[in-house]
Short mmCIF file of C-alpha atoms and ligand atoms in Angstrom, two decimals:
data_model
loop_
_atom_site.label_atom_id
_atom_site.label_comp_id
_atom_site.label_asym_id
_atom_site.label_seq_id
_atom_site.Cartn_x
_atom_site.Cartn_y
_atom_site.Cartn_z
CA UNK A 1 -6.70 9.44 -34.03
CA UNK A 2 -3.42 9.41 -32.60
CA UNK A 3 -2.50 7.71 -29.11
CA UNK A 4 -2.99 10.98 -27.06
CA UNK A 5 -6.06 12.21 -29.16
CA UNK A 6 -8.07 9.45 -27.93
CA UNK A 7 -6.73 9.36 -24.37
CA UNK A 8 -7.53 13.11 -24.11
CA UNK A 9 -11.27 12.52 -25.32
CA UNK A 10 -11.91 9.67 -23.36
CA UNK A 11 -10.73 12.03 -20.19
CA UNK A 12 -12.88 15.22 -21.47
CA UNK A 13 -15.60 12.73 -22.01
CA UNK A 14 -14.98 11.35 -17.94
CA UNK A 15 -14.34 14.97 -16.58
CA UNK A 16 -17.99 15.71 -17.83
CA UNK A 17 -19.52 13.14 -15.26
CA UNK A 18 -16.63 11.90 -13.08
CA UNK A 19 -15.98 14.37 -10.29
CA UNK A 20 -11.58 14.99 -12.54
CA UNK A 21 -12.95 12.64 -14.79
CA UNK A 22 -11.53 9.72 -12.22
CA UNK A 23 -12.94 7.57 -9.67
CA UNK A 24 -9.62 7.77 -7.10
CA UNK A 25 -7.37 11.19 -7.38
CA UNK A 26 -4.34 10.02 -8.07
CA UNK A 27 -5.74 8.41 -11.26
CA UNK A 28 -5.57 12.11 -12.77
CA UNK A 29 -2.10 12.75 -13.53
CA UNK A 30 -2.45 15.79 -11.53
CA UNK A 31 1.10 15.56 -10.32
CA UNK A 32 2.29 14.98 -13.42
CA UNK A 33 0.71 16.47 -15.64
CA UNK A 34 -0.59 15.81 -18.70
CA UNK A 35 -3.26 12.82 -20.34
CA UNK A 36 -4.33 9.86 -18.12
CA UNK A 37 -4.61 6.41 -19.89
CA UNK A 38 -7.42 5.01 -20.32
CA UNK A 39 -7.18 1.08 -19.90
CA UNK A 40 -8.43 -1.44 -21.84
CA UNK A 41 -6.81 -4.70 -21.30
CA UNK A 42 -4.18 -6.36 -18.96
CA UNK A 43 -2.57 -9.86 -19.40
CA UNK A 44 0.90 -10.67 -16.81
CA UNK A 45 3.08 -7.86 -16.78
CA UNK A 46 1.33 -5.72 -19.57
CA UNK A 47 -1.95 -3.25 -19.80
CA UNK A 48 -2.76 -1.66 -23.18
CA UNK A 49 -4.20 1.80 -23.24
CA UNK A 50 -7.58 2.84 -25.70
CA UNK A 51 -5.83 2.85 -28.57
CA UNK A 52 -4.12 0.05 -28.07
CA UNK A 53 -0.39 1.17 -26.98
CA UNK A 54 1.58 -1.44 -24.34
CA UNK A 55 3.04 -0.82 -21.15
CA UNK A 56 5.18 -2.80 -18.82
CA UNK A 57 3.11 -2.58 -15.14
CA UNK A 58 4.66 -1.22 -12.48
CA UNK A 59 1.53 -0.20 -10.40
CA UNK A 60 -0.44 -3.53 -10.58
CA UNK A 61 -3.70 -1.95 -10.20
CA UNK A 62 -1.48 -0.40 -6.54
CA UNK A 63 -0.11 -3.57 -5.33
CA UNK A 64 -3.08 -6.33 -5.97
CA UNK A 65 -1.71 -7.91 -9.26
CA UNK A 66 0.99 -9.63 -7.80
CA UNK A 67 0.46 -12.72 -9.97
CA UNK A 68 0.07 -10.45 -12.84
CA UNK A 69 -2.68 -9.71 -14.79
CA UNK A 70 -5.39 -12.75 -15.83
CA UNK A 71 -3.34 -15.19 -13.96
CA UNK A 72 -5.46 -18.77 -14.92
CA UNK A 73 -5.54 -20.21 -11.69
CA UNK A 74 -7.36 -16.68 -10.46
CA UNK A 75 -9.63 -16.66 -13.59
CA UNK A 76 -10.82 -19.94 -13.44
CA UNK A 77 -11.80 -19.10 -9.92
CA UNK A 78 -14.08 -16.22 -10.61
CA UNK A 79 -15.44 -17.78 -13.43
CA UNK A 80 -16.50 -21.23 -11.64
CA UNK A 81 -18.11 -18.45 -8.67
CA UNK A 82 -19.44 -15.95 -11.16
CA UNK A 83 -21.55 -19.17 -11.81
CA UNK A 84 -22.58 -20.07 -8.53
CA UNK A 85 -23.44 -16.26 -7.63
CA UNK A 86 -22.49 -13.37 -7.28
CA UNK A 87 -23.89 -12.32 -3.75
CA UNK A 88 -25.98 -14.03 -0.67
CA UNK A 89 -25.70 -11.86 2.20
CA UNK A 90 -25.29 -14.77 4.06
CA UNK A 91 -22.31 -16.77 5.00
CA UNK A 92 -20.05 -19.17 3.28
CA UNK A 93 -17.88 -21.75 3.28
CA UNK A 94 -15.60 -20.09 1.35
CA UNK A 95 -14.98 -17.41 3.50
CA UNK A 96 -14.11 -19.18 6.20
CA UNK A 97 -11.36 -21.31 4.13
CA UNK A 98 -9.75 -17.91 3.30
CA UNK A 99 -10.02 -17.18 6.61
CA UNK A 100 -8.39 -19.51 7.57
CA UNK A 101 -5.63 -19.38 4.89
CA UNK A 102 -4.88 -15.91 6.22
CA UNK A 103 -4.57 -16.97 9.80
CA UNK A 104 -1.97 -19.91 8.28
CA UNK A 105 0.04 -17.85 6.62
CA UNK A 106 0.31 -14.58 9.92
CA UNK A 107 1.38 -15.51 12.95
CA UNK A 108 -0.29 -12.81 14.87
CA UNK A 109 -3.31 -13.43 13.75
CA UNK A 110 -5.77 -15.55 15.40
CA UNK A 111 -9.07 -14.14 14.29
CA UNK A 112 -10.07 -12.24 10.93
CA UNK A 113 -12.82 -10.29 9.91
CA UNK A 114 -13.33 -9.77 5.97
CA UNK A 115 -14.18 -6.16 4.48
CA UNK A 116 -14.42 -4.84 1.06
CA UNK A 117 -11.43 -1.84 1.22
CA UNK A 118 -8.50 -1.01 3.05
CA UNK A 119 -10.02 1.88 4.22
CA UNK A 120 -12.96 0.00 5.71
CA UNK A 121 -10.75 -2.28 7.38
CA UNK A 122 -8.38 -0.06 8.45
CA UNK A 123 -11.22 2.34 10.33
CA UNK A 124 -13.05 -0.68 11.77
CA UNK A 125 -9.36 -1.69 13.17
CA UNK A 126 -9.51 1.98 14.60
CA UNK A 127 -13.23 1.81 16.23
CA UNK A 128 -12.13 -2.04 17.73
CA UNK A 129 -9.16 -0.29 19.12
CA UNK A 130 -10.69 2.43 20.79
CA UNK A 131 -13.77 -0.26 21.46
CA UNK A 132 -11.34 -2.84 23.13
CA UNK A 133 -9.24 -0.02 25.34
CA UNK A 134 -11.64 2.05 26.13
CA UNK A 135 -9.81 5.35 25.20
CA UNK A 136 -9.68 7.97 22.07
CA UNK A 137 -6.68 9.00 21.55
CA UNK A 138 -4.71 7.45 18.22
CA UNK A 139 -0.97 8.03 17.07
CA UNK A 140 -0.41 7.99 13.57
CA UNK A 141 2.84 8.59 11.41
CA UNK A 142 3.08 11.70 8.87
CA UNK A 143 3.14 10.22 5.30
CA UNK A 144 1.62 7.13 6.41
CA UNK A 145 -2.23 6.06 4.41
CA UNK A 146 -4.77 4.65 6.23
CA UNK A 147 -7.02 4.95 3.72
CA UNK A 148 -9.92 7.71 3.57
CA UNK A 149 -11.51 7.43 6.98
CA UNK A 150 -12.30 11.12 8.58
CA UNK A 151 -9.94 10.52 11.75
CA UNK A 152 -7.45 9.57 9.65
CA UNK A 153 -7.29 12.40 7.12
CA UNK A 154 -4.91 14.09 9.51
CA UNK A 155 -1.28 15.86 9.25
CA UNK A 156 0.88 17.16 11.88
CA UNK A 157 -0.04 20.46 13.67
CA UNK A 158 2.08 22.89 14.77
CA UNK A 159 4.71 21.87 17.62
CA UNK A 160 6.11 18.37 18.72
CA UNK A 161 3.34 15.73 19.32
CA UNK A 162 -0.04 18.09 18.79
CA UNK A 163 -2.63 16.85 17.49
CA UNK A 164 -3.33 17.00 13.53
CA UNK A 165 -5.33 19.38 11.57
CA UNK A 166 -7.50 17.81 8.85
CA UNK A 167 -6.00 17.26 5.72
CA UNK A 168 -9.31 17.37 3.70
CA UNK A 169 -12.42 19.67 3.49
CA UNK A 170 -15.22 18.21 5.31
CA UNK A 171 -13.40 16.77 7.83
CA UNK A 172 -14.22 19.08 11.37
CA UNK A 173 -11.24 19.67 13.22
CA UNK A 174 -13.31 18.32 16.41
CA UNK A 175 -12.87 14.92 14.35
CA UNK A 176 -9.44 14.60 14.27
CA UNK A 177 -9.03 16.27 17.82
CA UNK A 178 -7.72 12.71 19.32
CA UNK A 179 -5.52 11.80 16.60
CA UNK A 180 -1.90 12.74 17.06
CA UNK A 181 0.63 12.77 14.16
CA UNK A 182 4.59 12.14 14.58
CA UNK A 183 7.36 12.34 12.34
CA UNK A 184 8.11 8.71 10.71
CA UNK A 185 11.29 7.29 12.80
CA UNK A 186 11.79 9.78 15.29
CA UNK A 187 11.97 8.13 18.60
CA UNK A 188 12.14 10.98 21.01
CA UNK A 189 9.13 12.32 19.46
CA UNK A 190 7.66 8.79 20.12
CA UNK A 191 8.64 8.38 23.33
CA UNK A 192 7.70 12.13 24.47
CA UNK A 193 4.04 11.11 23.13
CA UNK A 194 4.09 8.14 25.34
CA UNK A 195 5.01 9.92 28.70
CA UNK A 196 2.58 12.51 27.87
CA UNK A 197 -0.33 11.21 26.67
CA UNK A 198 0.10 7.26 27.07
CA UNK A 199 -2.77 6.21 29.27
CA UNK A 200 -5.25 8.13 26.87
CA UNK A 201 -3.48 6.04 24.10
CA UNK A 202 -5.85 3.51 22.17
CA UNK A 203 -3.79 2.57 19.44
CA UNK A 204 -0.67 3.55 17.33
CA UNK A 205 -1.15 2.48 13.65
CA UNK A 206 1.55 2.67 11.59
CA UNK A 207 2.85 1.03 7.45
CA UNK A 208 6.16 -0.50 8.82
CA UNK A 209 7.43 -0.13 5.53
CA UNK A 210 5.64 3.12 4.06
CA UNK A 211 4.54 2.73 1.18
CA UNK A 212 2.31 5.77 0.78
CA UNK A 213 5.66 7.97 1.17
CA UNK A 214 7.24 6.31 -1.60
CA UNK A 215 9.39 3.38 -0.05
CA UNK A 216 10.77 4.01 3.68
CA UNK A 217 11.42 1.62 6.43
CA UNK A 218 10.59 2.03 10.25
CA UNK A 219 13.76 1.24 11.46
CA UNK A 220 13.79 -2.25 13.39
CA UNK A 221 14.79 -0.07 16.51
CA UNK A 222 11.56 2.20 16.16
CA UNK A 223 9.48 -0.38 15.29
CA UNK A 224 10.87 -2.25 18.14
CA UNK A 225 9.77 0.69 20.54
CA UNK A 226 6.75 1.51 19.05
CA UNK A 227 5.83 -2.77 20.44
CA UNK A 228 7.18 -1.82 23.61
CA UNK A 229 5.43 1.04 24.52
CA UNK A 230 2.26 0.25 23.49
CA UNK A 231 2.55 -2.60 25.98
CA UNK A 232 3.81 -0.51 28.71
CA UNK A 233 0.90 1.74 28.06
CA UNK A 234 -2.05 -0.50 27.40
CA UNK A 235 -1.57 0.73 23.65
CA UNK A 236 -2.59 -1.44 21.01
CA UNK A 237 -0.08 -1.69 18.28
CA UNK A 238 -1.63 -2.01 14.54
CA UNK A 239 0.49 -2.27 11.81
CA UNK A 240 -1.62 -1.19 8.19
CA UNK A 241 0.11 -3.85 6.14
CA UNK A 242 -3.26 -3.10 2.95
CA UNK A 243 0.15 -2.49 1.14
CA UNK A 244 2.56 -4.83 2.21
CA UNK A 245 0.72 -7.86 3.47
CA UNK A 246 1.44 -10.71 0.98
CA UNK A 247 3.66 -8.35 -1.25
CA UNK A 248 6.97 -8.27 0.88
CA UNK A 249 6.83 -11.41 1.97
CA UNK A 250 4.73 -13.74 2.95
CA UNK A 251 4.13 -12.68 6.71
CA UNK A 252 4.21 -9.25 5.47
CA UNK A 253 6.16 -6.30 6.58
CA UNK A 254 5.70 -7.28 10.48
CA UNK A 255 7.73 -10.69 8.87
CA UNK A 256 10.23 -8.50 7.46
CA UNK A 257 10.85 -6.81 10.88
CA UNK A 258 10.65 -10.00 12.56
CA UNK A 259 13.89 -11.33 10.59
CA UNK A 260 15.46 -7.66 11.78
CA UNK A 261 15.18 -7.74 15.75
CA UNK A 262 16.12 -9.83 18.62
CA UNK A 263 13.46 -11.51 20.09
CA UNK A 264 11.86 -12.02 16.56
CA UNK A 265 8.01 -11.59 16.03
CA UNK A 266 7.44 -11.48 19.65
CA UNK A 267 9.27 -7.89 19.65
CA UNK A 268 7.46 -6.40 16.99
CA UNK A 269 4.21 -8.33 16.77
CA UNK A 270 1.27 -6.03 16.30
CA UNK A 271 -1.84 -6.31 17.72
CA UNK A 272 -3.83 -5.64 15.01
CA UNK A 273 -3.05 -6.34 11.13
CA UNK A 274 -4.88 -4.39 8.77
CA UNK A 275 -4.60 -6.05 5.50
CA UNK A 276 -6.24 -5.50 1.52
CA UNK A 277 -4.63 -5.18 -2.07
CA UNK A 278 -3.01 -8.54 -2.67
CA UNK A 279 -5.22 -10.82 -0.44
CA UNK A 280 -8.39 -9.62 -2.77
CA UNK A 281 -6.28 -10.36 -5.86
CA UNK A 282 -7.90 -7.17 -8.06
CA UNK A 283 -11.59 -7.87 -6.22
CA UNK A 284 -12.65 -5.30 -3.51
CA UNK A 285 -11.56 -7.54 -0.26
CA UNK A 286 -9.88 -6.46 2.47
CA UNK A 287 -9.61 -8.03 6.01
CA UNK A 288 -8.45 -7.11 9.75
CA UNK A 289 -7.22 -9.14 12.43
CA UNK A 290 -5.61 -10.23 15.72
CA UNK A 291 -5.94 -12.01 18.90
CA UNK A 292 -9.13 -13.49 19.80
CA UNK A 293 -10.08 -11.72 22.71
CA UNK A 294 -9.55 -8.26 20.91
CA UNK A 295 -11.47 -9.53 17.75
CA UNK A 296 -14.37 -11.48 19.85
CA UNK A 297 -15.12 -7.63 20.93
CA UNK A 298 -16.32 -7.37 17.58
CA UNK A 299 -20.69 -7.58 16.78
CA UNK A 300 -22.59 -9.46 16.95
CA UNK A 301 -20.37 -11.13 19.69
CA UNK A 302 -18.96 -7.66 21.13
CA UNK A 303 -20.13 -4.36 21.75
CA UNK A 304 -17.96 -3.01 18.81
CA UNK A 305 -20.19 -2.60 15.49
CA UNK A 306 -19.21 -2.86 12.07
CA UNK A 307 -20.81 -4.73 9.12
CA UNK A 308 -21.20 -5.04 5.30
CA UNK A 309 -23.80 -5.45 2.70
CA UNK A 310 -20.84 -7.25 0.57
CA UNK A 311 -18.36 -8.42 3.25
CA UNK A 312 -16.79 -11.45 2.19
CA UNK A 313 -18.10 -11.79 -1.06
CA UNK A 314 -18.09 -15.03 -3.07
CA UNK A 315 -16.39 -13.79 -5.94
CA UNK A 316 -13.67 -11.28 -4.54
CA UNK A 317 -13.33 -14.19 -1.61
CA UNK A 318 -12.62 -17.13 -4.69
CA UNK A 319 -10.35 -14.75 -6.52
CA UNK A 320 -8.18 -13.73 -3.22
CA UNK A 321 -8.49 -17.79 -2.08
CA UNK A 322 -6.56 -18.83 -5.40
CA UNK A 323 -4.35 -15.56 -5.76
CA UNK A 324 -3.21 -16.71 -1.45
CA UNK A 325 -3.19 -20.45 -2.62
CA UNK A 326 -0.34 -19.13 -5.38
CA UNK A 327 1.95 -16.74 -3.84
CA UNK A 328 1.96 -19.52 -1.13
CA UNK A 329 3.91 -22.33 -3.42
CA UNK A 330 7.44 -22.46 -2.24
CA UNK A 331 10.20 -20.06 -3.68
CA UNK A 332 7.69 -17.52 -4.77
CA UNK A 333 9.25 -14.84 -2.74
CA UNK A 334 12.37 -15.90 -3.24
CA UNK A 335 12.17 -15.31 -7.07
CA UNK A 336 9.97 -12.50 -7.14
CA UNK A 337 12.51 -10.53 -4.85
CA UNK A 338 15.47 -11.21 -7.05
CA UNK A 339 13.54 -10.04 -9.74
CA UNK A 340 12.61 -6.55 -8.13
CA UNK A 341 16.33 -6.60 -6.72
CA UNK A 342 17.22 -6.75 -10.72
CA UNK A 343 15.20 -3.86 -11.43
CA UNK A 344 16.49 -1.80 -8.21
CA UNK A 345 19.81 -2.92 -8.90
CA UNK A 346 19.63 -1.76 -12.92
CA UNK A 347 17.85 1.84 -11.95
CA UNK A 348 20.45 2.47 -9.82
CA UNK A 349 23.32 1.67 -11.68
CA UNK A 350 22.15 3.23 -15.05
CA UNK A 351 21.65 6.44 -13.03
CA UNK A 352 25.06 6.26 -11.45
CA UNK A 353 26.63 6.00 -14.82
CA UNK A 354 24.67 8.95 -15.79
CA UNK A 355 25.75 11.34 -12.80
CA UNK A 356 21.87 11.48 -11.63
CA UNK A 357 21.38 11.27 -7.93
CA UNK A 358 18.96 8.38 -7.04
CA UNK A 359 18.72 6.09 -4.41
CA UNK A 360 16.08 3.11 -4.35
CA UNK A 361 15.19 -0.33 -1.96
CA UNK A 362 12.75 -2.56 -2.39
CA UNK A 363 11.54 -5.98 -0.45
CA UNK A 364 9.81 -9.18 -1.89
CA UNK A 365 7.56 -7.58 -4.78
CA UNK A 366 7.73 -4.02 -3.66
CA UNK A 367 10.50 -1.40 -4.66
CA UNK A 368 11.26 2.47 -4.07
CA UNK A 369 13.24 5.08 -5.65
CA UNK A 370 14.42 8.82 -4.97
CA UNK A 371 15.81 11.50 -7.15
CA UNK A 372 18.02 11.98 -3.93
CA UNK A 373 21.45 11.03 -3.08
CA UNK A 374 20.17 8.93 -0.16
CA UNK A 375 17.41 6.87 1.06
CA UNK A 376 14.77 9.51 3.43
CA UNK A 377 13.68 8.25 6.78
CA UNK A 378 10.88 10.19 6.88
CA UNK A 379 8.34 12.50 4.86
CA UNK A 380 9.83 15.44 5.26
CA UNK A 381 12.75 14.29 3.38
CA UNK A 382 10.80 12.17 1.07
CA UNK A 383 9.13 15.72 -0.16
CA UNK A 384 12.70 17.17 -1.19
CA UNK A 385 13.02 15.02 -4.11
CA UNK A 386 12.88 16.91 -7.11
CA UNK A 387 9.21 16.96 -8.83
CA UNK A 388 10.15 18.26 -12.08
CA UNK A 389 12.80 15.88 -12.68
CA UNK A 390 10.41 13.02 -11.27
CA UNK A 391 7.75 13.94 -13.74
CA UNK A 392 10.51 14.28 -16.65
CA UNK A 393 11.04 10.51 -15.85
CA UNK A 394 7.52 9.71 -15.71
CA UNK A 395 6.43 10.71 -18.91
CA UNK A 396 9.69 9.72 -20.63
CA UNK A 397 9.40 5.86 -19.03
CA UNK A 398 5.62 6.51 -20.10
CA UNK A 399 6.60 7.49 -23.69
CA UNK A 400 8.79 4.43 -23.85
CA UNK A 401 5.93 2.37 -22.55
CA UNK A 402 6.85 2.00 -18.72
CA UNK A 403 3.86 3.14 -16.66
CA UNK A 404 5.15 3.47 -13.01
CA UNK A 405 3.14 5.49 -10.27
CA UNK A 406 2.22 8.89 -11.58
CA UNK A 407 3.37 10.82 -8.31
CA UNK A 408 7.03 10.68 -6.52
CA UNK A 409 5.66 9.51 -3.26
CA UNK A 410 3.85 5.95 -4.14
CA UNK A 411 5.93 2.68 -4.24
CA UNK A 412 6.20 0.29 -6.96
CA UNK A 413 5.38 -3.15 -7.60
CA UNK A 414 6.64 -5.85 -9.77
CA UNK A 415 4.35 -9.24 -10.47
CA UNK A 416 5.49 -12.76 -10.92
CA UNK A 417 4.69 -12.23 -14.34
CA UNK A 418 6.98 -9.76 -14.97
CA UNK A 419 10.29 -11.18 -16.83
CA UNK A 420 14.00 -10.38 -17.20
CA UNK A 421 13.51 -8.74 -20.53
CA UNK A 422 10.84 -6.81 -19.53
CA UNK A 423 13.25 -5.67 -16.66
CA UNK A 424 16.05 -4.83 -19.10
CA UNK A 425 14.15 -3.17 -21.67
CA UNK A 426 12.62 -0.96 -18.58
CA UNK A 427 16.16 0.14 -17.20
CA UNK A 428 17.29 0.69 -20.88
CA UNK A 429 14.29 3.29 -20.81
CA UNK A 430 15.34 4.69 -17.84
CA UNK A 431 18.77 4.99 -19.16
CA UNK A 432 18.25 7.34 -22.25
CA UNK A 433 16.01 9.66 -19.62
CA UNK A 434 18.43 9.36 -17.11
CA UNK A 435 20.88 10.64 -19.75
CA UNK A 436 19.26 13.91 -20.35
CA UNK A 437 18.49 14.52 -16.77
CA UNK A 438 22.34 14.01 -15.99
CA UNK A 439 22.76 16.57 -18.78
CA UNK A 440 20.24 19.62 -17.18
CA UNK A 441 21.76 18.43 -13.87
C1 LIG B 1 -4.23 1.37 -0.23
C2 LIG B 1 -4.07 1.54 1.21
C3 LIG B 1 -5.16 1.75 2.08
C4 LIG B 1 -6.55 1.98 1.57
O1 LIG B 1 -7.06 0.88 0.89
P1 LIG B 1 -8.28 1.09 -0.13
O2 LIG B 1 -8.61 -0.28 -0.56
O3 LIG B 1 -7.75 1.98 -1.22
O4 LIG B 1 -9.37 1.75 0.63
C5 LIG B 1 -4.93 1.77 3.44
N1 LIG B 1 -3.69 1.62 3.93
C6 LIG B 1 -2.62 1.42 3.15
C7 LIG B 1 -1.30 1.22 3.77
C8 LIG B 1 -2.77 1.41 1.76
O5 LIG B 1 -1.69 1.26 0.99
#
């Protein structure tokens, strides 16, 4: 059976008892067509599919792997917990030392509270918010994820600075009735929310560097803002770093930012962190956090509820402990963004050569391209790059054995595994499709 035969049964086989024969949607292919692959294996930079055909990683199981895949260290920490249990429902010491490794390595962070999924974390950082302020009303940025959480399922309605519509069935527009959506960047929209709604304002969440739209900055001026007015207002400012924490750097995305403004972390500091992917290493961990007195509102020492049957389990807590204890060795940023920079740096010139219009960026272990002449600020932009041609790149990098994200508006991660050669032999790839879409172009 050849390598798509087997794929293709595997997924008719899934689609019989898997809601698209996948357990998240953008598993599918649906964007770009054709025959998911089904995984069997992973080891550093490579997965093999079910019939045993290699790929370079670029997804990294969505931004987790950053070590690679079956990094020792991590392995030999599951294993040794695997054998001391694999759930108590009560607490342990390891959670606190992770815990506390967090709170080492962010700055804003004084207090953490440890969650299975981004989206968890990310909607208990919503109910705190509203908990802690007293009010309902949320700003959130079109093209920004928050993960799956009904009030956050939202796009822009009609008009400047309405309040969203739902962007899924099931979600009752009464829902998302207190959650306005902005355009990504656009400070007079910003401030025009502000003066009209600010004192009904809990919280403006927001991925400083979007990585749900693909790759695209908050400039250090609108991130800047967005600190300023939620302090003018009584706002709290959370930044959803579930994709960035620990993969840009190591103080995250609000680090990057930092570096970018006067006044350094104290002009862009959130006040909540919502973090996930790398810090549970490829276990189901995720975290949020901030100052004390806005965490201590949290049960069973606040009025604010939220819980979890597995919250801070022993085995996703071991794996993220020694994944954090890694990534925290000196130069690992330094030499995992030169890498990325490589691959950024090869795309773009092997497309230039090639007359294709592309424009990419990247930071620490996380990287971005567009089939567009120039890097979009915002989603609407974002959506104008060119499907077909994406999805002609896709498959061909796919053929070739490079598996990046299977949809033109998810980033793209490289691991510490990941090595020159596997870099050049993916821009080589690149080249030859980049070649024929210079061609049709
Ligand atoms: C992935 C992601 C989430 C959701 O995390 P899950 O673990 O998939 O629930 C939330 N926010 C951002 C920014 C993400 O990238």
């Amino acid at each position: 059976m050849n390598q798509t035969e087997r794929n293709q049964q595997l997924f008719d086989r899934a689609r019989a008892v898997i809601p698209g024969g996948v357990n998240s949607p953008v598993r599918a292919f649906k964007a770009v067509g054709g025959t998911p692959r089904f995984i069997q294996k992973a080891q550093g930079a490579y997965m093999w599919d079910a019939v045993g055909a290699r790929y370079i990683d670029y997804i990294g199981s969505w931004g987790p792997m950053i070590l690679g895949h079956g990094h020792p260290a991590v392995i030999e920490a599951v294993q040794q917990a695997v054998t001391e249990g694999l759930s108590f429902g009560a607490p342990t010491e390891r959670e606190i030392e992770l815990a506390e490794a967090i709170l080492a390595l962010m700055p804003s962070m004084e207090m953490v509270r440890l969650v299975s999924s981004g989206t968890e974390a990310a909607m208990s950082a919503l109910r705190l918010a509203r908990g802690a302020t007293g009010r309902k009303t949320i700003i959130k940025f079109e093209g920004c994820y928050h993960g799956h959480a009904d009030a956050l399922l939202v796009k822009a309605g009609s008009g400047l600075a309405t309040f969203g519509n739902p962007t899924s069935a099931g979600v009752p527009p009464e829902v998302v009735q207190h959650t306005l959506v902005l355009r990504y960047n656009d400070l007079p929209q910003l401030e025009a929310a502000f003066a009209e709604h600010g004192r009904d304002i809990a919280c403006l969440m927001i991925e400083a560097i979007a990585g749900n739209m693909n790759f695209v900055r908050a400039t250090p001026e609108f991130a800047r803002r967005c600190r300023e007015l939620c302090t003018q207002h009584g706002a709290l400012l959370v930044f959803d770093e579930v994709m960035t924490g620990f993969r840009v750097g190591l103080q995250g995305a609000q680090g990057v930012l930092a570096n970018q403004v006067e006044g350094g972390l104290a002009a862009v500091r959130p006040d909540l962190t919502v973090l996930g992917k790398v810090i549970g290493g490829g276990m189901p961990l995720a975290a949020f956090g901030g100052p004390r007195a806005i965490m201590e509102q949290l049960a069973p020492q606040g009025p604010v509820y939220q819980a979890g049957t597995l919250s801070g389990n022993p085995v996703a807590t071991a794996c993220g402990l020694a994944t954090l204890r890694e990534i925290a060795k000196p130069g690992f940023y330094e030499a995992l963004a030169a890498k990325t920079r490589s691959l950024v740096d090869g795309l773009k010139s092997a497309a230039q050569a090639e007359g294709v219009a592309f424009s990419a960026d990247c930071e620490g272990g996380m990287f971005g391209f567009f089939l567009l002449d120039a890097l979009p600020q915002d989603y609407t932009s974002v959506m104008k790059s060119d499907g077909t041609r994406f999805n002609t790149l896709f498959h061909g990098l796919l053929d070739r054995g490079v598996y990046i994200a299977p949809a033109l508006y998810e980033a793209g991660f490289v691991s510490a595994a990941h090595t020159q050669d596997d870099i050049a032999q993916t821009v080589e790839a690149a080249r030859a499709i980049f070649k024929q879409l210079g061609r049709a172009a």
